């Protein structure tokens, strides 16, 4: 209409921040016709996001695994529509480049296209900081074979550890919240930054992959520090393995030489766990603590004083009953009860409004209840000796199951990090022909 | 089991913060039996949340209307199950007390109950700050009459301005996201604080009201200041009336003497507006700007230079066409095109994952698409001359409708603020007998 062809370089995220924060002159310097001179809004040599807000994308491992947890998460899976391996590689290269750019607080693609073309970045994160955005990619079983078909000549490279999850006792999985050929988890300290990342990656997948499901979540660290609480009101993560313990991480988190192209990667299992929060909130405090096996206020194991006191699984009370009940969640999920198995949890709470549910307890009320709970995310070197072993026990014995229902599920091989100039999963495709 | 009856005073929100932040001795002072002495964790004289994080609940007006927007919002509506007005009053008193406490960073109810009783606060916000929590209550038409029945003897007091919204052109409302007898909007700078507030209020409603629907949302202000962007990537709110202009607020926002018991209250209209984001993101940048009527990068009206430049609705280009198209959203929603009507928008973006949708444009693709958009929230003195007038025009003419669909809706009378010792909506019930 009234405007000449222009560029939308003015949407550069870093540039806008710089302009607003430090260059008051910039706004006044825009031409009267509404044209923004690209160099006034982009200052490539001066990232506007403090370094503390940037989590590097390239590296030995993917970011978003041992990265200190951000406050917001969006997990999404995609199904591949294409019939060619070349398309899959194209998509992974696009995603790699965009993820690296966005993690630095930049637009998904370099701008500069004319106004009569779709924007190369939708702009919904313009002016926002990098916010410690991480984007973690995963490969589901469907990348290797789907319905028995080896679509991309990758079937022989499916890792042994990328098993199909067994059906666990109590599972009520729905297809609309489960599985997928590819997974993306975008985490950031700003929900709009995380959602922007998902949308840009979604746009880049057009014609190659279709989005299957999405799960958002949040976690709120106490301002004064310490362990965060989950929606059950208990501290959650006290016994999580320390990501600062490199030896431990090499042992239980990162894939080693056994993994071939997956070396330095990890496997993620996600579970959408609905919690009957109304029921939980009406449960006696003492019983809640028996369910968890911990004191609610402090987080100490029952019978102990401090949050970080180790669980004493042998302790008995004066009547000879275990102090931490046999059915307590913290007992059953402990390494000691699972042949030493450990997983790195990186879960988020979710709040998806309400749904129509039937209670499992008297008087079996039916009606609108919260559709909220825990989006469980756990990384490990091998799910067979990690999540699967632990959850088999929990699914059968954990008294917390009275309140929790697993309604969504997925398992994904998260390849190692990409080196600059390469792309996520490059090693998987090395040496393939045809 | 192994523990004596105890109190859960240790969950006091302010106390935990104080303990963790300034009293390292407190943790060590807990008794070996896991009992927390109440006075070690509660320091009523020293709120842990800085004053800047507390939005006072009591006042002439309800908080959460002219309050600078928090980053997170949860809107929920409830249907009343009770047959008695006394129960409604009981609920409003409970909600008032709890809302006041939580807005100060305290637990929903004073603690101190025995462990063999349900907790008086679920603890999911223990250790978190007040985070500028506001809780804004509204009364829907159903409080006054439902299905033609005057359940609570309030029908004669239904405000004239609390009309049923008309059906607008293009509405595709679903009952599961619309209406309700009572509304609550909990806004905070922390999603877990907002969700905690909703849950505690939900628990307090047991037996009196049932939750009907919930909508969460977020908004991310640029760290460097300025107008936030919506999911369309445009600055949103540039022309919102200034809440610092008391005369203007008295004119267009707050109910005056005409309102009786609603004086100093306001009416809120909410609309869950799904946006076809995939389609929008593939739309040419220039056309996006014609849809909005503004430059995308800077936010200036088309043909102007600065974001805050007024819209020139009469400007024509060299061919005699309007510079701001006749169908542009900013033109059609402007006060100048609506007999001076203004509303105070306080909207949040939402991201509810994906759903199965059919596109409205060639090639009419069907499949999984984002279920995301804008949860529109607008306050005004009278919806008949506010939202209804403006939206009638928008629903018919706004070219943005190509991308947007109104799928949820509600209208609520938000009574004036409560004085300390009183309760929300008290004036509505004054002088009623029987």
PDB file of C-alpha atoms in Angstrom, chain B residues 239-240 292 294 310-314 324-326 328-343 345 385-386 389-391 393-394 398:
ATOM      1  CA  UNK B 239      -3.606   3.124  22.891  1.00  0.00           C
ATOM      2  CA  UNK B 240      -4.871   1.694  26.178  1.00  0.00           C
ATOM      3  CA  UNK B 292      -3.208  -4.143  12.335  1.00  0.00           C
ATOM      4  CA  UNK B 294       0.575  -0.271  12.443  1.00  0.00           C
ATOM      5  CA  UNK B 310      -1.965   9.376  17.088  1.00  0.00           C
ATOM      6  CA  UNK B 311      -3.753   7.473  14.354  1.00  0.00           C
ATOM      7  CA  UNK B 312      -4.482   9.723  11.397  1.00  0.00           C
ATOM      8  CA  UNK B 313      -7.661   8.120  10.146  1.00  0.00           C
ATOM      9  CA  UNK B 314      -8.127  10.696   7.388  1.00  0.00           C
ATOM     10  CA  UNK B 324      -4.759   3.076   7.508  1.00  0.00           C
ATOM     11  CA  UNK B 325      -7.060   0.680   5.681  1.00  0.00           C
ATOM     12  CA  UNK B 326     -10.790   0.806   6.291  1.00  0.00           C
ATOM     13  CA  UNK B 328      -7.614  -2.281   9.895  1.00  0.00           C
ATOM     14  CA  UNK B 329      -7.999  -3.410  13.480  1.00  0.00           C
ATOM     15  CA  UNK B 330      -6.544  -0.255  15.002  1.00  0.00           C
ATOM     16  CA  UNK B 331      -8.920   1.952  12.998  1.00  0.00           C
ATOM     17  CA  UNK B 332     -12.051  -0.013  13.807  1.00  0.00           C
ATOM     18  CA  UNK B 333     -11.278  -0.296  17.499  1.00  0.00           C
ATOM     19  CA  UNK B 334     -10.333   3.353  17.934  1.00  0.00           C
ATOM     20  CA  UNK B 335     -12.408   5.642  20.105  1.00  0.00           C
ATOM     21  CA  UNK B 336     -12.864   7.955  17.130  1.00  0.00           C
ATOM     22  CA  UNK B 337     -14.709   5.257  15.209  1.00  0.00           C
ATOM     23  CA  UNK B 338     -16.812   4.227  18.208  1.00  0.00           C
ATOM     24  CA  UNK B 339     -18.398   7.445  19.458  1.00  0.00           C
ATOM     25  CA  UNK B 340     -15.567   7.878  21.909  1.00  0.00           C
ATOM     26  CA  UNK B 341     -15.959   4.456  23.528  1.00  0.00           C
ATOM     27  CA  UNK B 342     -12.958   3.246  25.461  1.00  0.00           C
ATOM     28  CA  UNK B 343     -12.223   0.105  27.395  1.00  0.00           C
ATOM     29  CA  UNK B 345      -7.691  -3.881  28.159  1.00  0.00           C
ATOM     30  CA  UNK B 385     -21.200   1.505  25.517  1.00  0.00           C
ATOM     31  CA  UNK B 386     -17.860  -0.222  25.881  1.00  0.00           C
ATOM     32  CA  UNK B 389     -20.317  -1.239  20.909  1.00  0.00           C
ATOM     33  CA  UNK B 390     -16.715  -1.705  19.827  1.00  0.00           C
ATOM     34  CA  UNK B 391     -16.941  -5.419  19.174  1.00  0.00           C
ATOM     35  CA  UNK B 393     -18.002  -3.140  14.637  1.00  0.00           C
ATOM     36  CA  UNK B 394     -14.948  -5.351  14.885  1.00  0.00           C
ATOM     37  CA  UNK B 398     -12.144  -6.231  11.155  1.00  0.00           C
TER      38      UNK B 398
END
